[in-house]
mmCIF file of C-alpha atoms and ligand atoms in Angstrom:
data_model
loop_
_atom_site.group_PDB
_atom_site.id
_atom_site.type_symbol
_atom_site.label_atom_id
_atom_site.label_comp_id
_atom_site.label_asym_id
_atom_site.label_seq_id
_atom_site.Cartn_x
_atom_site.Cartn_y
_atom_site.Cartn_z
ATOM 1 C CA UNK A 1 46.227 203.738 -66.772
ATOM 2 C CA UNK A 2 44.118 205.060 -63.915
ATOM 3 C CA UNK A 3 40.800 203.693 -62.763
ATOM 4 C CA UNK A 4 38.805 206.878 -62.503
ATOM 5 C CA UNK A 5 35.814 205.400 -60.686
ATOM 6 C CA UNK A 6 35.934 206.212 -56.998
ATOM 7 C CA UNK A 7 34.576 202.916 -55.715
ATOM 8 C CA UNK A 8 37.483 201.007 -57.236
ATOM 9 C CA UNK A 9 40.024 203.156 -55.404
ATOM 10 C CA UNK A 10 38.997 201.812 -52.014
ATOM 11 C CA UNK A 11 40.783 198.536 -52.655
ATOM 12 C CA UNK A 12 43.677 200.108 -54.601
ATOM 13 C CA UNK A 13 47.137 200.017 -53.015
ATOM 14 C CA UNK A 14 48.337 203.243 -51.399
ATOM 15 C CA UNK A 15 50.947 205.215 -53.317
ATOM 16 C CA UNK A 16 51.696 207.641 -50.527
ATOM 17 C CA UNK A 17 50.956 207.412 -46.827
ATOM 18 C CA UNK A 18 51.569 210.121 -44.269
ATOM 19 C CA UNK A 19 51.040 209.326 -40.608
ATOM 20 C CA UNK A 20 51.190 211.982 -37.904
ATOM 21 C CA UNK A 21 53.283 214.321 -40.037
ATOM 22 C CA UNK A 22 54.487 217.472 -38.343
ATOM 23 C CA UNK A 23 56.497 220.322 -39.817
ATOM 24 C CA UNK A 24 57.986 223.184 -37.899
ATOM 25 C CA UNK A 25 60.124 226.079 -39.071
ATOM 26 C CA UNK A 26 62.348 228.283 -36.957
ATOM 27 C CA UNK A 27 62.340 232.009 -37.412
ATOM 28 C CA UNK A 28 64.440 234.620 -35.644
ATOM 29 C CA UNK A 29 61.371 236.663 -34.706
ATOM 30 C CA UNK A 30 58.812 234.062 -33.707
ATOM 31 C CA UNK A 31 60.844 231.051 -32.645
ATOM 32 C CA UNK A 32 59.375 227.721 -33.668
ATOM 33 C CA UNK A 33 56.415 227.919 -36.020
ATOM 34 C CA UNK A 34 54.279 224.775 -36.311
ATOM 35 C CA UNK A 35 53.089 224.694 -39.913
ATOM 36 C CA UNK A 36 51.748 221.134 -40.082
ATOM 37 C CA UNK A 37 50.614 219.062 -37.153
ATOM 38 C CA UNK A 38 49.442 215.481 -37.009
ATOM 39 C CA UNK A 39 48.621 215.187 -40.698
ATOM 40 C CA UNK A 40 47.415 211.781 -41.845
ATOM 41 C CA UNK A 41 46.997 211.309 -45.574
ATOM 42 C CA UNK A 42 46.725 208.349 -47.907
ATOM 43 C CA UNK A 43 46.678 208.630 -51.690
ATOM 44 C CA UNK A 44 45.619 205.525 -53.535
ATOM 45 C CA UNK A 45 45.909 204.527 -57.149
ATOM 46 C CA UNK A 46 43.149 205.813 -59.373
ATOM 47 C CA UNK A 47 42.077 208.873 -57.439
ATOM 48 C CA UNK A 48 42.362 212.622 -57.694
ATOM 49 C CA UNK A 49 42.683 214.188 -54.270
ATOM 50 C CA UNK A 50 42.288 217.914 -53.693
ATOM 51 C CA UNK A 51 43.815 219.974 -50.903
ATOM 52 C CA UNK A 52 41.810 223.073 -50.064
ATOM 53 C CA UNK A 53 42.955 225.510 -47.441
ATOM 54 C CA UNK A 54 43.697 229.094 -46.638
ATOM 55 C CA UNK A 55 46.915 230.732 -47.643
ATOM 56 C CA UNK A 56 49.697 229.732 -45.286
ATOM 57 C CA UNK A 57 48.018 226.555 -44.076
ATOM 58 C CA UNK A 58 50.970 224.487 -45.287
ATOM 59 C CA UNK A 59 49.624 222.945 -48.500
ATOM 60 C CA UNK A 60 52.771 223.537 -50.566
ATOM 61 C CA UNK A 61 54.883 222.383 -47.634
ATOM 62 C CA UNK A 62 52.853 219.189 -47.575
ATOM 63 C CA UNK A 63 53.437 218.650 -51.318
ATOM 64 C CA UNK A 64 57.179 219.064 -50.789
ATOM 65 C CA UNK A 65 57.054 216.497 -47.990
ATOM 66 C CA UNK A 66 55.088 214.066 -50.172
ATOM 67 C CA UNK A 67 57.660 214.494 -52.951
ATOM 68 C CA UNK A 68 60.516 213.710 -50.597
ATOM 69 C CA UNK A 69 62.156 217.094 -51.213
ATOM 70 C CA UNK A 70 61.606 218.107 -47.589
ATOM 71 C CA UNK A 71 61.912 215.768 -44.616
ATOM 72 C CA UNK A 72 59.170 216.404 -42.044
ATOM 73 C CA UNK A 73 60.076 217.366 -38.510
ATOM 74 C CA UNK A 74 58.003 214.445 -37.248
ATOM 75 C CA UNK A 75 55.788 211.569 -38.364
ATOM 76 C CA UNK A 76 56.240 208.991 -41.092
ATOM 77 C CA UNK A 77 56.007 209.201 -44.872
ATOM 78 C CA UNK A 78 55.993 206.151 -47.102
ATOM 79 C CA UNK A 79 56.018 205.834 -50.864
ATOM 80 C CA UNK A 80 54.684 202.585 -52.322
ATOM 81 C CA UNK A 81 55.098 200.949 -48.931
ATOM 82 C CA UNK A 82 58.696 202.109 -48.300
ATOM 83 C CA UNK A 83 59.842 204.923 -46.014
ATOM 84 C CA UNK A 84 60.725 208.088 -47.915
ATOM 85 C CA UNK A 85 64.351 209.104 -47.454
ATOM 86 C CA UNK A 86 64.796 211.454 -50.419
ATOM 87 C CA UNK A 87 63.167 212.551 -53.682
ATOM 88 C CA UNK A 88 60.760 209.839 -54.860
ATOM 89 C CA UNK A 89 60.965 208.155 -58.244
ATOM 90 C CA UNK A 90 57.696 208.018 -60.130
ATOM 91 C CA UNK A 91 56.553 211.422 -59.017
ATOM 92 C CA UNK A 92 56.265 214.685 -60.917
ATOM 93 C CA UNK A 93 55.024 218.157 -60.201
ATOM 94 C CA UNK A 94 53.143 220.927 -61.993
ATOM 95 C CA UNK A 95 53.762 224.413 -60.605
ATOM 96 C CA UNK A 96 51.556 227.479 -60.506
ATOM 97 C CA UNK A 97 54.277 229.555 -62.169
ATOM 98 C CA UNK A 98 55.081 226.932 -64.866
ATOM 99 C CA UNK A 99 58.805 226.886 -63.925
ATOM 100 C CA UNK A 100 60.034 226.390 -67.493
ATOM 101 C CA UNK A 101 63.598 227.002 -68.606
ATOM 102 C CA UNK A 102 63.362 230.060 -70.891
ATOM 103 C CA UNK A 103 66.457 229.162 -72.897
ATOM 104 C CA UNK A 104 65.106 225.715 -73.816
ATOM 105 C CA UNK A 105 62.473 224.945 -76.450
ATOM 106 C CA UNK A 106 59.210 223.221 -75.616
ATOM 107 C CA UNK A 107 60.680 219.901 -76.691
ATOM 108 C CA UNK A 108 63.859 220.406 -74.687
ATOM 109 C CA UNK A 109 61.908 221.478 -71.603
ATOM 110 C CA UNK A 110 59.781 218.345 -71.813
ATOM 111 C CA UNK A 111 62.745 216.043 -72.498
ATOM 112 C CA UNK A 112 64.687 217.338 -69.536
ATOM 113 C CA UNK A 113 63.051 215.133 -66.905
ATOM 114 C CA UNK A 114 63.831 212.036 -68.960
ATOM 115 C CA UNK A 115 67.464 213.041 -69.358
ATOM 116 C CA UNK A 116 67.776 213.059 -65.576
ATOM 117 C CA UNK A 117 66.411 209.485 -65.566
ATOM 118 C CA UNK A 118 69.166 208.395 -67.980
ATOM 119 C CA UNK A 119 66.795 207.514 -70.825
ATOM 120 C CA UNK A 120 68.384 207.229 -74.288
ATOM 121 C CA UNK A 121 68.038 210.181 -76.663
ATOM 122 C CA UNK A 122 65.762 208.503 -79.214
ATOM 123 C CA UNK A 123 63.386 207.261 -76.526
ATOM 124 C CA UNK A 124 63.422 210.700 -74.883
ATOM 125 C CA UNK A 125 62.414 212.309 -78.129
ATOM 126 C CA UNK A 126 59.653 209.786 -78.770
ATOM 127 C CA UNK A 127 58.147 210.137 -75.311
ATOM 128 C CA UNK A 128 58.440 213.927 -75.256
ATOM 129 C CA UNK A 129 56.656 214.227 -78.596
ATOM 130 C CA UNK A 130 53.973 211.864 -77.343
ATOM 131 C CA UNK A 131 53.426 213.965 -74.203
ATOM 132 C CA UNK A 132 53.421 217.206 -76.207
ATOM 133 C CA UNK A 133 50.884 215.782 -78.621
ATOM 134 C CA UNK A 134 48.687 214.389 -75.827
ATOM 135 C CA UNK A 135 48.440 217.754 -74.158
ATOM 136 C CA UNK A 136 47.629 219.645 -77.355
ATOM 137 C CA UNK A 137 50.921 221.375 -78.159
ATOM 138 C CA UNK A 138 51.623 219.619 -81.428
ATOM 139 C CA UNK A 139 53.380 222.071 -83.773
ATOM 140 C CA UNK A 140 55.027 224.066 -80.978
ATOM 141 C CA UNK A 141 57.947 221.767 -80.265
ATOM 142 C CA UNK A 142 60.540 224.328 -81.378
ATOM 143 C CA UNK A 143 58.952 227.326 -79.696
ATOM 144 C CA UNK A 144 60.535 229.006 -76.679
ATOM 145 C CA UNK A 145 58.424 229.716 -73.569
ATOM 146 C CA UNK A 146 58.407 233.462 -74.260
ATOM 147 C CA UNK A 147 56.649 232.766 -77.559
ATOM 148 C CA UNK A 148 53.770 230.979 -75.820
ATOM 149 C CA UNK A 149 50.689 232.202 -74.009
ATOM 150 C CA UNK A 150 50.272 231.392 -70.323
ATOM 151 C CA UNK A 151 47.905 228.535 -71.089
ATOM 152 C CA UNK A 152 50.365 227.035 -73.563
ATOM 153 C CA UNK A 153 53.217 227.389 -71.080
ATOM 154 C CA UNK A 154 51.221 225.472 -68.528
ATOM 155 C CA UNK A 155 50.557 222.819 -71.162
ATOM 156 C CA UNK A 156 54.345 222.496 -71.404
ATOM 157 C CA UNK A 157 54.370 222.176 -67.599
ATOM 158 C CA UNK A 158 51.849 219.337 -67.828
ATOM 159 C CA UNK A 159 53.752 217.652 -70.688
ATOM 160 C CA UNK A 160 56.971 217.792 -68.680
ATOM 161 C CA UNK A 161 55.225 216.239 -65.688
ATOM 162 C CA UNK A 162 53.495 213.549 -67.749
ATOM 163 C CA UNK A 163 56.472 212.522 -69.853
ATOM 164 C CA UNK A 164 58.006 210.594 -66.955
ATOM 165 C CA UNK A 165 54.803 208.525 -66.641
ATOM 166 C CA UNK A 166 54.533 209.264 -62.921
ATOM 167 C CA UNK A 167 52.613 207.187 -60.433
ATOM 168 C CA UNK A 168 51.598 210.393 -58.716
ATOM 169 C CA UNK A 169 51.423 213.873 -60.169
ATOM 170 C CA UNK A 170 51.490 216.722 -57.666
ATOM 171 C CA UNK A 171 49.803 219.930 -58.758
ATOM 172 C CA UNK A 172 50.314 223.157 -56.839
ATOM 173 C CA UNK A 173 47.567 225.549 -57.961
ATOM 174 C CA UNK A 174 48.161 224.603 -61.593
ATOM 175 C CA UNK A 175 45.416 226.766 -63.082
ATOM 176 C CA UNK A 176 45.495 229.791 -60.812
ATOM 177 C CA UNK A 177 47.929 231.858 -62.914
ATOM 178 C CA UNK A 178 45.710 231.536 -65.987
ATOM 179 C CA UNK A 179 42.758 233.636 -67.019
ATOM 180 C CA UNK A 180 39.367 232.109 -66.276
ATOM 181 C CA UNK A 181 38.595 230.767 -69.746
ATOM 182 C CA UNK A 182 42.101 229.433 -70.415
ATOM 183 C CA UNK A 183 42.086 227.726 -67.035
ATOM 184 C CA UNK A 184 38.726 226.146 -67.763
ATOM 185 C CA UNK A 185 39.861 224.848 -71.161
ATOM 186 C CA UNK A 186 42.997 223.277 -69.714
ATOM 187 C CA UNK A 187 41.196 221.922 -66.651
ATOM 188 C CA UNK A 188 38.515 220.212 -68.706
ATOM 189 C CA UNK A 189 41.104 218.848 -71.146
ATOM 190 C CA UNK A 190 43.030 217.305 -68.265
ATOM 191 C CA UNK A 191 39.973 215.810 -66.608
ATOM 192 C CA UNK A 192 38.722 214.485 -69.929
ATOM 193 C CA UNK A 193 42.054 212.753 -70.616
ATOM 194 C CA UNK A 194 41.920 211.325 -67.087
ATOM 195 C CA UNK A 195 38.385 210.020 -67.493
ATOM 196 C CA UNK A 196 39.333 208.488 -70.844
ATOM 197 C CA UNK A 197 42.277 206.765 -69.142
ATOM 198 C CA UNK A 198 44.778 208.486 -71.443
ATOM 199 C CA UNK A 199 46.945 210.171 -68.827
ATOM 200 C CA UNK A 200 50.048 208.053 -68.194
ATOM 201 C CA UNK A 201 49.794 208.251 -64.406
ATOM 202 C CA UNK A 202 47.993 206.625 -61.493
ATOM 203 C CA UNK A 203 46.889 209.458 -59.232
ATOM 204 C CA UNK A 204 46.893 213.193 -58.746
ATOM 205 C CA UNK A 205 47.185 215.317 -55.623
ATOM 206 C CA UNK A 206 46.154 218.883 -56.351
ATOM 207 C CA UNK A 207 46.409 221.984 -54.199
ATOM 208 C CA UNK A 208 43.842 224.601 -55.069
ATOM 209 C CA UNK A 209 42.075 227.622 -53.616
ATOM 210 C CA UNK A 210 39.196 227.126 -55.975
ATOM 211 C CA UNK A 211 36.321 225.144 -54.459
ATOM 212 C CA UNK A 212 34.549 224.712 -57.787
ATOM 213 C CA UNK A 213 37.709 223.373 -59.351
ATOM 214 C CA UNK A 214 38.096 220.862 -56.525
ATOM 215 C CA UNK A 215 34.493 219.679 -56.822
ATOM 216 C CA UNK A 216 34.799 219.530 -60.615
ATOM 217 C CA UNK A 217 37.951 217.426 -60.653
ATOM 218 C CA UNK A 218 38.506 215.563 -57.408
ATOM 219 C CA UNK A 219 37.280 212.276 -56.002
ATOM 220 C CA UNK A 220 38.211 213.372 -52.513
ATOM 221 C CA UNK A 221 38.736 216.818 -51.034
ATOM 222 C CA UNK A 222 40.744 217.461 -47.884
ATOM 223 C CA UNK A 223 40.066 220.745 -46.145
ATOM 224 C CA UNK A 224 43.072 222.089 -44.302
ATOM 225 C CA UNK A 225 42.849 224.104 -41.128
ATOM 226 C CA UNK A 226 45.419 226.795 -40.481
ATOM 227 C CA UNK A 227 47.813 227.366 -37.539
ATOM 228 C CA UNK A 228 48.635 224.600 -37.483
ATOM 229 C CA UNK A 229 47.722 222.996 -40.794
ATOM 230 C CA UNK A 230 45.931 219.735 -40.375
ATOM 231 C CA UNK A 231 43.175 217.873 -42.172
ATOM 232 C CA UNK A 232 40.003 219.359 -40.722
ATOM 233 C CA UNK A 233 37.572 217.545 -43.003
ATOM 234 C CA UNK A 234 37.543 214.979 -45.759
ATOM 235 C CA UNK A 235 34.818 215.107 -48.357
ATOM 236 C CA UNK A 236 34.253 212.400 -50.927
ATOM 237 C CA UNK A 237 32.818 213.691 -54.169
ATOM 238 C CA UNK A 238 30.534 211.080 -55.614
ATOM 239 C CA UNK A 239 29.392 212.818 -58.788
ATOM 240 C CA UNK A 240 30.209 210.917 -61.968
ATOM 241 C CA UNK A 241 32.222 212.609 -64.708
ATOM 242 C CA UNK A 242 31.559 214.693 -66.702
ATOM 243 C CA UNK A 243 30.385 216.914 -63.874
ATOM 244 C CA UNK A 244 27.914 219.667 -64.455
ATOM 245 C CA UNK A 245 28.530 222.917 -62.595
ATOM 246 C CA UNK A 246 24.870 223.799 -62.987
ATOM 247 C CA UNK A 247 23.620 220.714 -61.241
ATOM 248 C CA UNK A 248 21.991 221.877 -57.977
ATOM 249 C CA UNK A 249 23.805 219.118 -56.081
ATOM 250 C CA UNK A 250 27.136 220.374 -57.452
ATOM 251 C CA UNK A 251 26.327 223.956 -56.476
ATOM 252 C CA UNK A 252 25.143 222.850 -53.071
ATOM 253 C CA UNK A 253 28.360 220.976 -52.386
ATOM 254 C CA UNK A 254 30.416 224.018 -53.416
ATOM 255 C CA UNK A 255 28.406 226.204 -51.081
ATOM 256 C CA UNK A 256 28.565 223.690 -48.236
ATOM 257 C CA UNK A 257 32.362 223.468 -48.541
ATOM 258 C CA UNK A 258 32.561 227.249 -48.585
ATOM 259 C CA UNK A 259 30.491 227.377 -45.403
ATOM 260 C CA UNK A 260 32.720 224.707 -43.862
ATOM 261 C CA UNK A 261 35.868 226.631 -44.722
ATOM 262 C CA UNK A 262 34.517 229.848 -43.301
ATOM 263 C CA UNK A 263 33.337 228.087 -40.151
ATOM 264 C CA UNK A 264 29.715 228.810 -40.908
ATOM 265 C CA UNK A 265 28.645 225.250 -41.367
ATOM 266 C CA UNK A 266 25.577 224.113 -39.452
ATOM 267 C CA UNK A 267 24.992 220.544 -38.309
ATOM 268 C CA UNK A 268 22.869 220.087 -41.404
ATOM 269 C CA UNK A 269 25.755 221.130 -43.666
ATOM 270 C CA UNK A 270 28.203 218.890 -41.796
ATOM 271 C CA UNK A 271 25.829 215.985 -42.285
ATOM 272 C CA UNK A 272 25.513 216.704 -46.001
ATOM 273 C CA UNK A 273 29.297 216.980 -46.394
ATOM 274 C CA UNK A 274 29.741 213.601 -44.731
ATOM 275 C CA UNK A 275 27.100 212.244 -47.044
ATOM 276 C CA UNK A 276 28.587 213.702 -50.228
ATOM 277 C CA UNK A 277 30.492 210.545 -51.150
ATOM 278 C CA UNK A 278 27.485 208.646 -52.390
ATOM 279 C CA UNK A 279 27.250 208.295 -56.148
ATOM 280 C CA UNK A 280 24.549 210.695 -57.095
ATOM 281 C CA UNK A 281 22.023 211.087 -59.787
ATOM 282 C CA UNK A 282 21.289 214.704 -60.730
ATOM 283 C CA UNK A 283 19.956 216.606 -57.757
ATOM 284 C CA UNK A 284 16.509 217.009 -59.190
ATOM 285 C CA UNK A 285 16.109 213.243 -59.344
ATOM 286 C CA UNK A 286 17.652 212.719 -55.928
ATOM 287 C CA UNK A 287 15.279 215.211 -54.365
ATOM 288 C CA UNK A 288 18.036 217.184 -52.678
ATOM 289 C CA UNK A 289 17.398 220.446 -50.914
ATOM 290 C CA UNK A 290 17.905 223.753 -52.695
ATOM 291 C CA UNK A 291 21.472 225.124 -52.843
ATOM 292 C CA UNK A 292 22.568 227.209 -49.912
ATOM 293 C CA UNK A 293 23.285 230.351 -51.927
ATOM 294 C CA UNK A 294 22.386 232.422 -48.891
ATOM 295 C CA UNK A 295 25.388 231.023 -47.070
ATOM 296 C CA UNK A 296 27.939 232.170 -49.623
ATOM 297 C CA UNK A 297 26.140 235.430 -50.203
ATOM 298 C CA UNK A 298 26.564 236.419 -46.587
ATOM 299 C CA UNK A 299 29.886 234.757 -45.816
ATOM 300 C CA UNK A 300 33.045 236.804 -45.741
ATOM 301 C CA UNK A 301 35.201 236.097 -48.779
ATOM 302 C CA UNK A 302 38.210 238.189 -47.914
ATOM 303 C CA UNK A 303 40.133 235.407 -46.204
ATOM 304 C CA UNK A 304 40.960 233.479 -49.320
ATOM 305 C CA UNK A 305 40.806 233.505 -53.081
ATOM 306 C CA UNK A 306 37.232 233.071 -54.326
ATOM 307 C CA UNK A 307 36.479 230.590 -57.045
ATOM 308 C CA UNK A 308 35.909 232.267 -60.374
ATOM 309 C CA UNK A 309 32.375 232.005 -61.630
ATOM 310 C CA UNK A 310 32.519 230.751 -65.154
ATOM 311 C CA UNK A 311 30.142 231.485 -67.960
ATOM 312 C CA UNK A 312 27.217 229.149 -67.519
ATOM 313 C CA UNK A 313 26.309 227.307 -70.678
ATOM 314 C CA UNK A 314 23.988 224.789 -69.134
ATOM 315 C CA UNK A 315 26.105 221.994 -70.571
ATOM 316 C CA UNK A 316 28.392 219.546 -68.816
ATOM 317 C CA UNK A 317 31.883 220.971 -68.436
ATOM 318 C CA UNK A 318 33.608 217.954 -69.978
ATOM 319 C CA UNK A 319 32.996 217.778 -73.675
ATOM 320 C CA UNK A 320 32.396 214.401 -75.202
ATOM 321 C CA UNK A 321 33.167 213.257 -78.686
ATOM 322 C CA UNK A 322 32.814 209.882 -80.345
ATOM 323 C CA UNK A 323 36.373 210.159 -81.676
ATOM 324 C CA UNK A 324 38.556 211.939 -79.128
ATOM 325 C CA UNK A 325 41.616 213.515 -80.651
ATOM 326 C CA UNK A 326 43.911 216.411 -80.162
ATOM 327 C CA UNK A 327 42.571 218.141 -83.254
ATOM 328 C CA UNK A 328 39.170 218.102 -81.580
ATOM 329 C CA UNK A 329 40.800 219.567 -78.522
ATOM 330 C CA UNK A 330 42.426 222.383 -80.455
ATOM 331 C CA UNK A 331 39.265 222.928 -82.480
ATOM 332 C CA UNK A 332 37.506 223.806 -79.235
ATOM 333 C CA UNK A 333 39.805 226.759 -78.819
ATOM 334 C CA UNK A 334 39.677 228.970 -81.935
ATOM 335 C CA UNK A 335 42.507 231.336 -80.976
ATOM 336 C CA UNK A 336 44.717 228.346 -80.281
ATOM 337 C CA UNK A 337 43.910 226.853 -83.657
ATOM 338 C CA UNK A 338 44.717 230.122 -85.389
ATOM 339 C CA UNK A 339 48.100 230.393 -83.696
ATOM 340 C CA UNK A 340 48.841 226.789 -84.394
ATOM 341 C CA UNK A 341 48.272 227.193 -88.120
ATOM 342 C CA UNK A 342 50.258 230.383 -88.615
ATOM 343 C CA UNK A 343 53.004 229.145 -86.388
ATOM 344 C CA UNK A 344 53.598 225.928 -88.272
ATOM 345 C CA UNK A 345 55.960 227.316 -90.915
ATOM 346 C CA UNK A 346 58.200 228.832 -88.210
ATOM 347 C CA UNK A 347 58.286 225.654 -86.161
ATOM 348 C CA UNK A 348 58.496 222.966 -88.807
ATOM 349 C CA UNK A 349 56.838 219.675 -88.121
ATOM 350 C CA UNK A 350 60.083 218.059 -89.294
ATOM 351 C CA UNK A 351 61.027 218.335 -85.629
ATOM 352 C CA UNK A 352 58.428 215.750 -84.813
ATOM 353 C CA UNK A 353 59.197 213.414 -87.716
HETATM 354 N N1 ATP B 1 61.486 226.918 -45.775
HETATM 355 C C1 ATP B 1 60.698 227.615 -44.943
HETATM 356 N N2 ATP B 1 61.209 228.276 -43.879
HETATM 357 C C2 ATP B 1 60.429 228.955 -43.020
HETATM 358 N N3 ATP B 1 59.090 229.032 -43.133
HETATM 359 C C3 ATP B 1 58.515 228.384 -44.160
HETATM 360 C C4 ATP B 1 59.269 227.635 -45.123
HETATM 361 N N4 ATP B 1 58.424 227.083 -46.024
HETATM 362 C C5 ATP B 1 57.201 227.484 -45.651
HETATM 363 N N5 ATP B 1 57.246 228.256 -44.542
HETATM 364 C C6 ATP B 1 56.097 228.839 -43.846
HETATM 365 O O1 ATP B 1 55.136 227.828 -43.702
HETATM 366 C C7 ATP B 1 53.826 228.363 -43.831
HETATM 367 C C8 ATP B 1 53.078 227.561 -44.852
HETATM 368 O O2 ATP B 1 53.629 227.815 -46.130
HETATM 369 P P1 ATP B 1 53.072 227.110 -47.435
HETATM 370 O O3 ATP B 1 53.746 227.747 -48.597
HETATM 371 O O4 ATP B 1 53.183 225.652 -47.299
HETATM 372 O O5 ATP B 1 51.521 227.525 -47.372
HETATM 373 P P2 ATP B 1 50.400 227.340 -48.470
HETATM 374 O O6 ATP B 1 49.224 226.731 -47.782
HETATM 375 O O7 ATP B 1 50.933 226.620 -49.656
HETATM 376 O O8 ATP B 1 50.062 228.848 -48.816
HETATM 377 P P3 ATP B 1 49.540 229.461 -50.229
HETATM 378 O O9 ATP B 1 48.117 228.994 -50.358
HETATM 379 O O10 ATP B 1 49.638 230.931 -50.034
HETATM 380 O O11 ATP B 1 50.433 228.946 -51.312
HETATM 381 C C9 ATP B 1 53.995 229.829 -44.171
HETATM 382 O O12 ATP B 1 53.825 230.574 -42.993
HETATM 383 C C10 ATP B 1 55.420 229.923 -44.647
HETATM 384 O O13 ATP B 1 55.965 231.176 -44.364
HETATM 385 MG MG1 MG B 2 51.239 227.171 -51.630
#
């Protein structure tokens, strides 16, 4: 189970290490195109790392290199201390577009990854049901993807990635195809499971265009430059979970990152970004400066997808409960609960017996 506290990750062994990674592609029109250049990256056990960058900066390419699906044109990639020569064991991926097999049920979709690992049928079933239950899809085992909402499909995507108990889960814009509220529900469910140590994995590497999402979830954020893609800045996020979007320090960090990404950062902002890794009390207690709303108000937003502004409730985004359970999770989402109850007779729970 992961150690979610950032300080403990410093001494944790690296899962993935990239040193001087370069990726070029050839095209008939433009010759050699350098997509990634001199990328250094280390992911350690117990951390969530975010990759933020403009479209085309090579984030998905980097994920494919980390997974071993694509060999880089240059540089070295190691997985648990060994050079990567092909697809890595102990790694799974969640895609923006869910990538489910439409002719397979939820259970079959989730079991599929285990079949490829040669795990016996009974054990496959047990682990798939466990992953489905963990992620809040209990009762939908026999449903087909077309019968599910987008949020539920992505829950299948998460179950399928978690069922293999990966050391590292790669996430390529996992919430960006969902509507704002569905994305927020799933995001907070995932982070809550992580904080509770209930996700059967060690680390996550998540590509996102959403600065708020990165600050909400990640321990470390890497900002990618474009043409070529390389790590332009690394920001440690020291806020404890559950994080509060309304905290002035949270808002200030979001705005500072936005300024950094749009090249409007002043020396003062650069200093604050470097300083962001310290564990922080709420901003009011820490005496931090007011948020730089003026920066984002004037900055151009057309170069990349803006982060959705969510309804502000004034409460922490991660819900807490003395007795965490999936029923609590589904109770938080009335439409989900409704569907779950009417759907039960069609998709008998005998499947999960
Ligand atoms: N197999 C390929 N052959 C040629 N060019 C490629 C290939 N894969 C990626 N590219 C190019 O590499 C660049 C980076 O692509 P990539 O998908 O990694 O960017 P990205 O940062 O994930 O973008 P987005 O945020 O839009 O998903 C793009 O210009 C893309 O056209
Ligand atoms: Mg991409």
